[in-house]
GROMACS .gro file of C-alpha atoms in nm:
model
  202
    1UNK     CA    1  22.329  -6.633  22.723
    2UNK     CA    2  22.639  -6.422  22.661
    3UNK     CA    3  22.840  -6.312  22.963
    4UNK     CA    4  22.995  -5.967  22.918
    5UNK     CA    5  23.342  -5.928  23.064
    6UNK     CA    6  23.640  -5.697  23.087
    7UNK     CA    7  23.979  -5.850  23.168
    8UNK     CA    8  24.271  -5.644  23.297
    9UNK     CA    9  24.642  -5.687  23.360
   10UNK     CA   10  24.727  -5.350  23.520
   11UNK     CA   11  24.989  -5.114  23.381
   12UNK     CA   12  25.182  -5.026  23.696
   13UNK     CA   13  25.415  -4.733  23.749
   14UNK     CA   14  25.706  -4.977  23.725
   15UNK     CA   15  25.579  -5.109  23.391
   16UNK     CA   16  25.548  -4.750  23.265
   17UNK     CA   17  25.919  -4.707  23.349
   18UNK     CA   18  26.000  -5.032  23.165
   19UNK     CA   19  25.813  -4.919  22.855
   20UNK     CA   20  25.979  -4.578  22.856
   21UNK     CA   21  26.318  -4.750  22.880
   22UNK     CA   22  26.230  -4.961  22.575
   23UNK     CA   23  26.103  -4.653  22.391
   24UNK     CA   24  26.458  -4.513  22.401
   25UNK     CA   25  26.579  -4.793  22.170
   26UNK     CA   26  26.575  -4.856  21.797
   27UNK     CA   27  26.298  -5.116  21.796
   28UNK     CA   28  26.436  -5.275  21.479
   29UNK     CA   29  26.759  -5.365  21.665
   30UNK     CA   30  26.671  -5.710  21.797
   31UNK     CA   31  26.995  -5.739  21.998
   32UNK     CA   32  26.939  -5.409  22.181
   33UNK     CA   33  26.573  -5.489  22.250
   34UNK     CA   34  26.663  -5.839  22.367
   35UNK     CA   35  26.930  -5.708  22.602
   36UNK     CA   36  26.692  -5.448  22.748
   37UNK     CA   37  26.407  -5.698  22.800
   38UNK     CA   38  26.647  -5.933  22.979
   39UNK     CA   39  26.768  -5.643  23.194
   40UNK     CA   40  26.405  -5.564  23.282
   41UNK     CA   41  26.333  -5.927  23.370
   42UNK     CA   42  26.097  -5.997  23.079
   43UNK     CA   43  26.144  -6.365  22.990
   44UNK     CA   44  26.098  -6.504  22.641
   45UNK     CA   45  25.741  -6.623  22.589
   46UNK     CA   46  25.841  -6.982  22.511
   47UNK     CA   47  26.032  -7.011  22.838
   48UNK     CA   48  25.771  -6.833  23.050
   49UNK     CA   49  25.472  -7.042  22.942
   50UNK     CA   50  25.656  -7.365  23.018
   51UNK     CA   51  25.681  -7.255  23.382
   52UNK     CA   52  25.458  -7.373  23.664
   53UNK     CA   53  25.242  -7.058  23.659
   54UNK     CA   54  25.092  -7.166  23.325
   55UNK     CA   55  25.056  -7.541  23.373
   56UNK     CA   56  24.681  -7.515  23.443
   57UNK     CA   57  24.597  -7.259  23.171
   58UNK     CA   58  24.429  -7.395  22.862
   59UNK     CA   59  24.483  -7.121  22.604
   60UNK     CA   60  24.784  -6.890  22.625
   61UNK     CA   61  24.818  -6.606  22.370
   62UNK     CA   62  25.127  -6.628  22.152
   63UNK     CA   63  25.384  -6.352  22.191
   64UNK     CA   64  25.759  -6.297  22.206
   65UNK     CA   65  25.786  -6.197  22.575
   66UNK     CA   66  25.589  -6.196  22.898
   67UNK     CA   67  25.627  -5.915  23.149
   68UNK     CA   68  25.678  -6.004  23.517
   69UNK     CA   69  25.318  -5.885  23.566
   70UNK     CA   70  25.163  -6.120  23.307
   71UNK     CA   71  25.129  -5.907  22.992
   72UNK     CA   72  25.194  -6.086  22.663
   73UNK     CA   73  25.424  -5.871  22.450
   74UNK     CA   74  25.498  -5.895  22.079
   75UNK     CA   75  25.826  -5.739  21.967
   76UNK     CA   76  25.965  -5.920  21.666
   77UNK     CA   77  26.195  -5.670  21.496
   78UNK     CA   78  25.936  -5.493  21.281
   79UNK     CA   79  25.989  -5.160  21.455
   80UNK     CA   80  25.715  -5.205  21.711
   81UNK     CA   81  25.630  -5.345  22.052
   82UNK     CA   82  25.267  -5.435  22.128
   83UNK     CA   83  25.144  -5.492  22.484
   84UNK     CA   84  24.770  -5.551  22.546
   85UNK     CA   85  24.653  -5.474  22.899
   86UNK     CA   86  24.272  -5.508  22.880
   87UNK     CA   87  24.010  -5.695  22.678
   88UNK     CA   88  23.637  -5.637  22.623
   89UNK     CA   89  23.466  -5.965  22.527
   90UNK     CA   90  23.180  -6.207  22.579
   91UNK     CA   91  23.183  -6.568  22.690
   92UNK     CA   92  22.893  -6.721  22.501
   93UNK     CA   93  22.983  -7.069  22.381
   94UNK     CA   94  23.055  -6.933  22.034
   95UNK     CA   95  23.399  -6.792  21.971
   96UNK     CA   96  23.473  -6.820  22.345
   97UNK     CA   97  23.319  -7.088  22.563
   98UNK     CA   98  23.534  -7.006  22.865
   99UNK     CA   99  23.712  -6.704  23.010
  100UNK     CA  100  24.056  -6.737  22.852
  101UNK     CA  101  24.199  -6.403  22.972
  102UNK     CA  102  24.072  -6.380  23.327
  103UNK     CA  103  24.239  -6.707  23.426
  104UNK     CA  104  24.589  -6.611  23.312
  105UNK     CA  105  24.854  -6.528  23.577
  106UNK     CA  106  24.849  -6.155  23.653
  107UNK     CA  107  24.509  -6.104  23.490
  108UNK     CA  108  24.164  -6.064  23.642
  109UNK     CA  109  23.823  -6.042  23.478
  110UNK     CA  110  23.499  -5.884  23.591
  111UNK     CA  111  23.177  -6.048  23.480
  112UNK     CA  112  22.913  -5.794  23.383
  113UNK     CA  113  23.168  -5.519  23.315
  114UNK     CA  114  23.151  -5.354  22.973
  115UNK     CA  115  23.223  -5.025  22.798
  116UNK     CA  116  23.244  -4.789  23.100
  117UNK     CA  117  23.488  -5.016  23.283
  118UNK     CA  118  23.694  -5.083  22.970
  119UNK     CA  119  23.718  -4.712  22.887
  120UNK     CA  120  23.812  -4.636  23.248
  121UNK     CA  121  24.109  -4.876  23.230
  122UNK     CA  122  24.229  -4.699  22.916
  123UNK     CA  123  24.188  -4.363  23.087
  124UNK     CA  124  24.398  -4.480  23.382
  125UNK     CA  125  24.687  -4.581  23.155
  126UNK     CA  126  24.664  -4.258  22.954
  127UNK     CA  127  24.689  -4.066  23.282
  128UNK     CA  128  24.993  -4.266  23.396
  129UNK     CA  129  25.181  -4.172  23.081
  130UNK     CA  130  25.054  -3.813  23.094
  131UNK     CA  131  25.193  -3.784  23.447
  132UNK     CA  132  25.535  -3.888  23.313
  133UNK     CA  133  25.542  -3.731  22.966
  134UNK     CA  134  25.302  -3.437  22.981
  135UNK     CA  135  24.999  -3.392  22.760
  136UNK     CA  136  24.985  -3.623  22.456
  137UNK     CA  137  25.055  -3.497  22.106
  138UNK     CA  138  24.735  -3.654  21.972
  139UNK     CA  139  24.411  -3.797  22.112
  140UNK     CA  140  24.224  -3.940  21.815
  141UNK     CA  141  23.879  -4.087  21.867
  142UNK     CA  142  23.637  -4.258  21.632
  143UNK     CA  143  23.318  -4.278  21.841
  144UNK     CA  144  23.130  -4.477  21.576
  145UNK     CA  145  23.379  -4.762  21.620
  146UNK     CA  146  23.477  -4.700  21.985
  147UNK     CA  147  23.843  -4.663  21.887
  148UNK     CA  148  24.091  -4.425  22.045
  149UNK     CA  149  24.461  -4.356  21.988
  150UNK     CA  150  24.648  -4.136  22.236
  151UNK     CA  151  25.009  -4.076  22.137
  152UNK     CA  152  25.333  -3.914  22.246
  153UNK     CA  153  25.615  -3.847  21.999
  154UNK     CA  154  25.946  -3.933  22.165
  155UNK     CA  155  26.301  -3.907  22.025
  156UNK     CA  156  26.302  -4.243  21.843
  157UNK     CA  157  25.956  -4.379  21.907
  158UNK     CA  158  25.587  -4.302  21.908
  159UNK     CA  159  25.425  -4.425  22.230
  160UNK     CA  160  25.059  -4.498  22.170
  161UNK     CA  161  24.783  -4.605  22.409
  162UNK     CA  162  24.507  -4.747  22.194
  163UNK     CA  163  24.178  -4.927  22.211
  164UNK     CA  164  23.977  -5.091  21.937
  165UNK     CA  165  23.896  -5.418  21.761
  166UNK     CA  166  24.113  -5.712  21.865
  167UNK     CA  167  24.255  -5.870  21.547
  168UNK     CA  168  24.288  -6.233  21.661
  169UNK     CA  169  23.914  -6.255  21.735
  170UNK     CA  170  23.827  -6.136  21.382
  171UNK     CA  171  23.733  -5.804  21.545
  172UNK     CA  172  23.457  -5.958  21.759
  173UNK     CA  173  23.629  -5.843  22.079
  174UNK     CA  174  23.831  -5.534  22.167
  175UNK     CA  175  24.165  -5.482  22.330
  176UNK     CA  176  24.341  -5.191  22.496
  177UNK     CA  177  24.715  -5.176  22.449
  178UNK     CA  178  25.039  -4.985  22.471
  179UNK     CA  179  25.208  -4.977  22.132
  180UNK     CA  180  25.564  -4.852  22.079
  181UNK     CA  181  25.636  -4.770  21.714
  182UNK     CA  182  25.959  -4.667  21.546
  183UNK     CA  183  25.952  -4.317  21.401
  184UNK     CA  184  26.200  -4.414  21.127
  185UNK     CA  185  26.118  -4.773  21.024
  186UNK     CA  186  25.900  -4.732  20.715
  187UNK     CA  187  25.726  -5.067  20.764
  188UNK     CA  188  25.644  -5.025  21.135
  189UNK     CA  189  25.279  -5.135  21.169
  190UNK     CA  190  25.102  -4.811  21.255
  191UNK     CA  191  24.727  -4.847  21.313
  192UNK     CA  192  24.525  -4.725  21.015
  193UNK     CA  193  24.838  -4.736  20.795
  194UNK     CA  194  25.066  -4.473  20.646
  195UNK     CA  195  24.834  -4.176  20.699
  196UNK     CA  196  24.844  -4.239  21.074
  197UNK     CA  197  25.221  -4.286  21.061
  198UNK     CA  198  25.261  -3.951  20.885
  199UNK     CA  199  25.048  -3.778  21.148
  200UNK     CA  200  25.197  -3.938  21.460
  201UNK     CA  201  25.564  -3.981  21.369
  202UNK     CA  202  25.650  -3.644  21.213
   0.00000   0.00000   0.00000
C-alpha cells in the first residue's frame, strides 16, 4: 500500500537573505556566483556529499551546491538557480521503495501528509518573500495540474516560488522550489517556456 508523504527542508529567514544576495548577481557569471556561494558557506555538492553527514544516506540528489541547511541547489551557468525545499510523493515499492528525501540531513518527512500540508509549505515561503519584497508581481495558478508560480521581478533576476511536477520522477511526484532566473539570458530555463519568460521578465 502506498504511503503518502511530504518532505521539507525549511526556507529560513537566513536562507531568504542568501537567495536575495544571489539574486543581485548575473547568474550566467559562474565566477561571481561561485564567489558568492563560498561567501555564504554553500559548499560544492561533490565535496558536501563526501562528508560524514551523508555517509549513511543511500540516494543523494545530484546538484552543484548544498546549502548549510541541506537544500540541494543547481546553478550551472545557464542563468538560473534552482532550490527545491519540499516534495510531495508516495513510498510504494514502485518508483520509490524507501523514503529518500526524509532521511537526508536537514530534511524531515511526514507520513500521511499530502496536498494541504504541501500547499501550506509553499504558502509559508511565499509569505517570507512577500515580507521582504512586498506583494509579488504574478501569482499564476493552474488548479487542474496543481501548479503555482509566484514571482517577483528584481533588477537582474526573476525570483519565483513554484510548485508542480518534479521532473526527475517523470512527473510522478511534485516539488516546491525557489527558482532564480536571469531577466536577460535568453536561454534561462523559465517554466512553461518563452511565453512565461516574456510575462515574468519584462
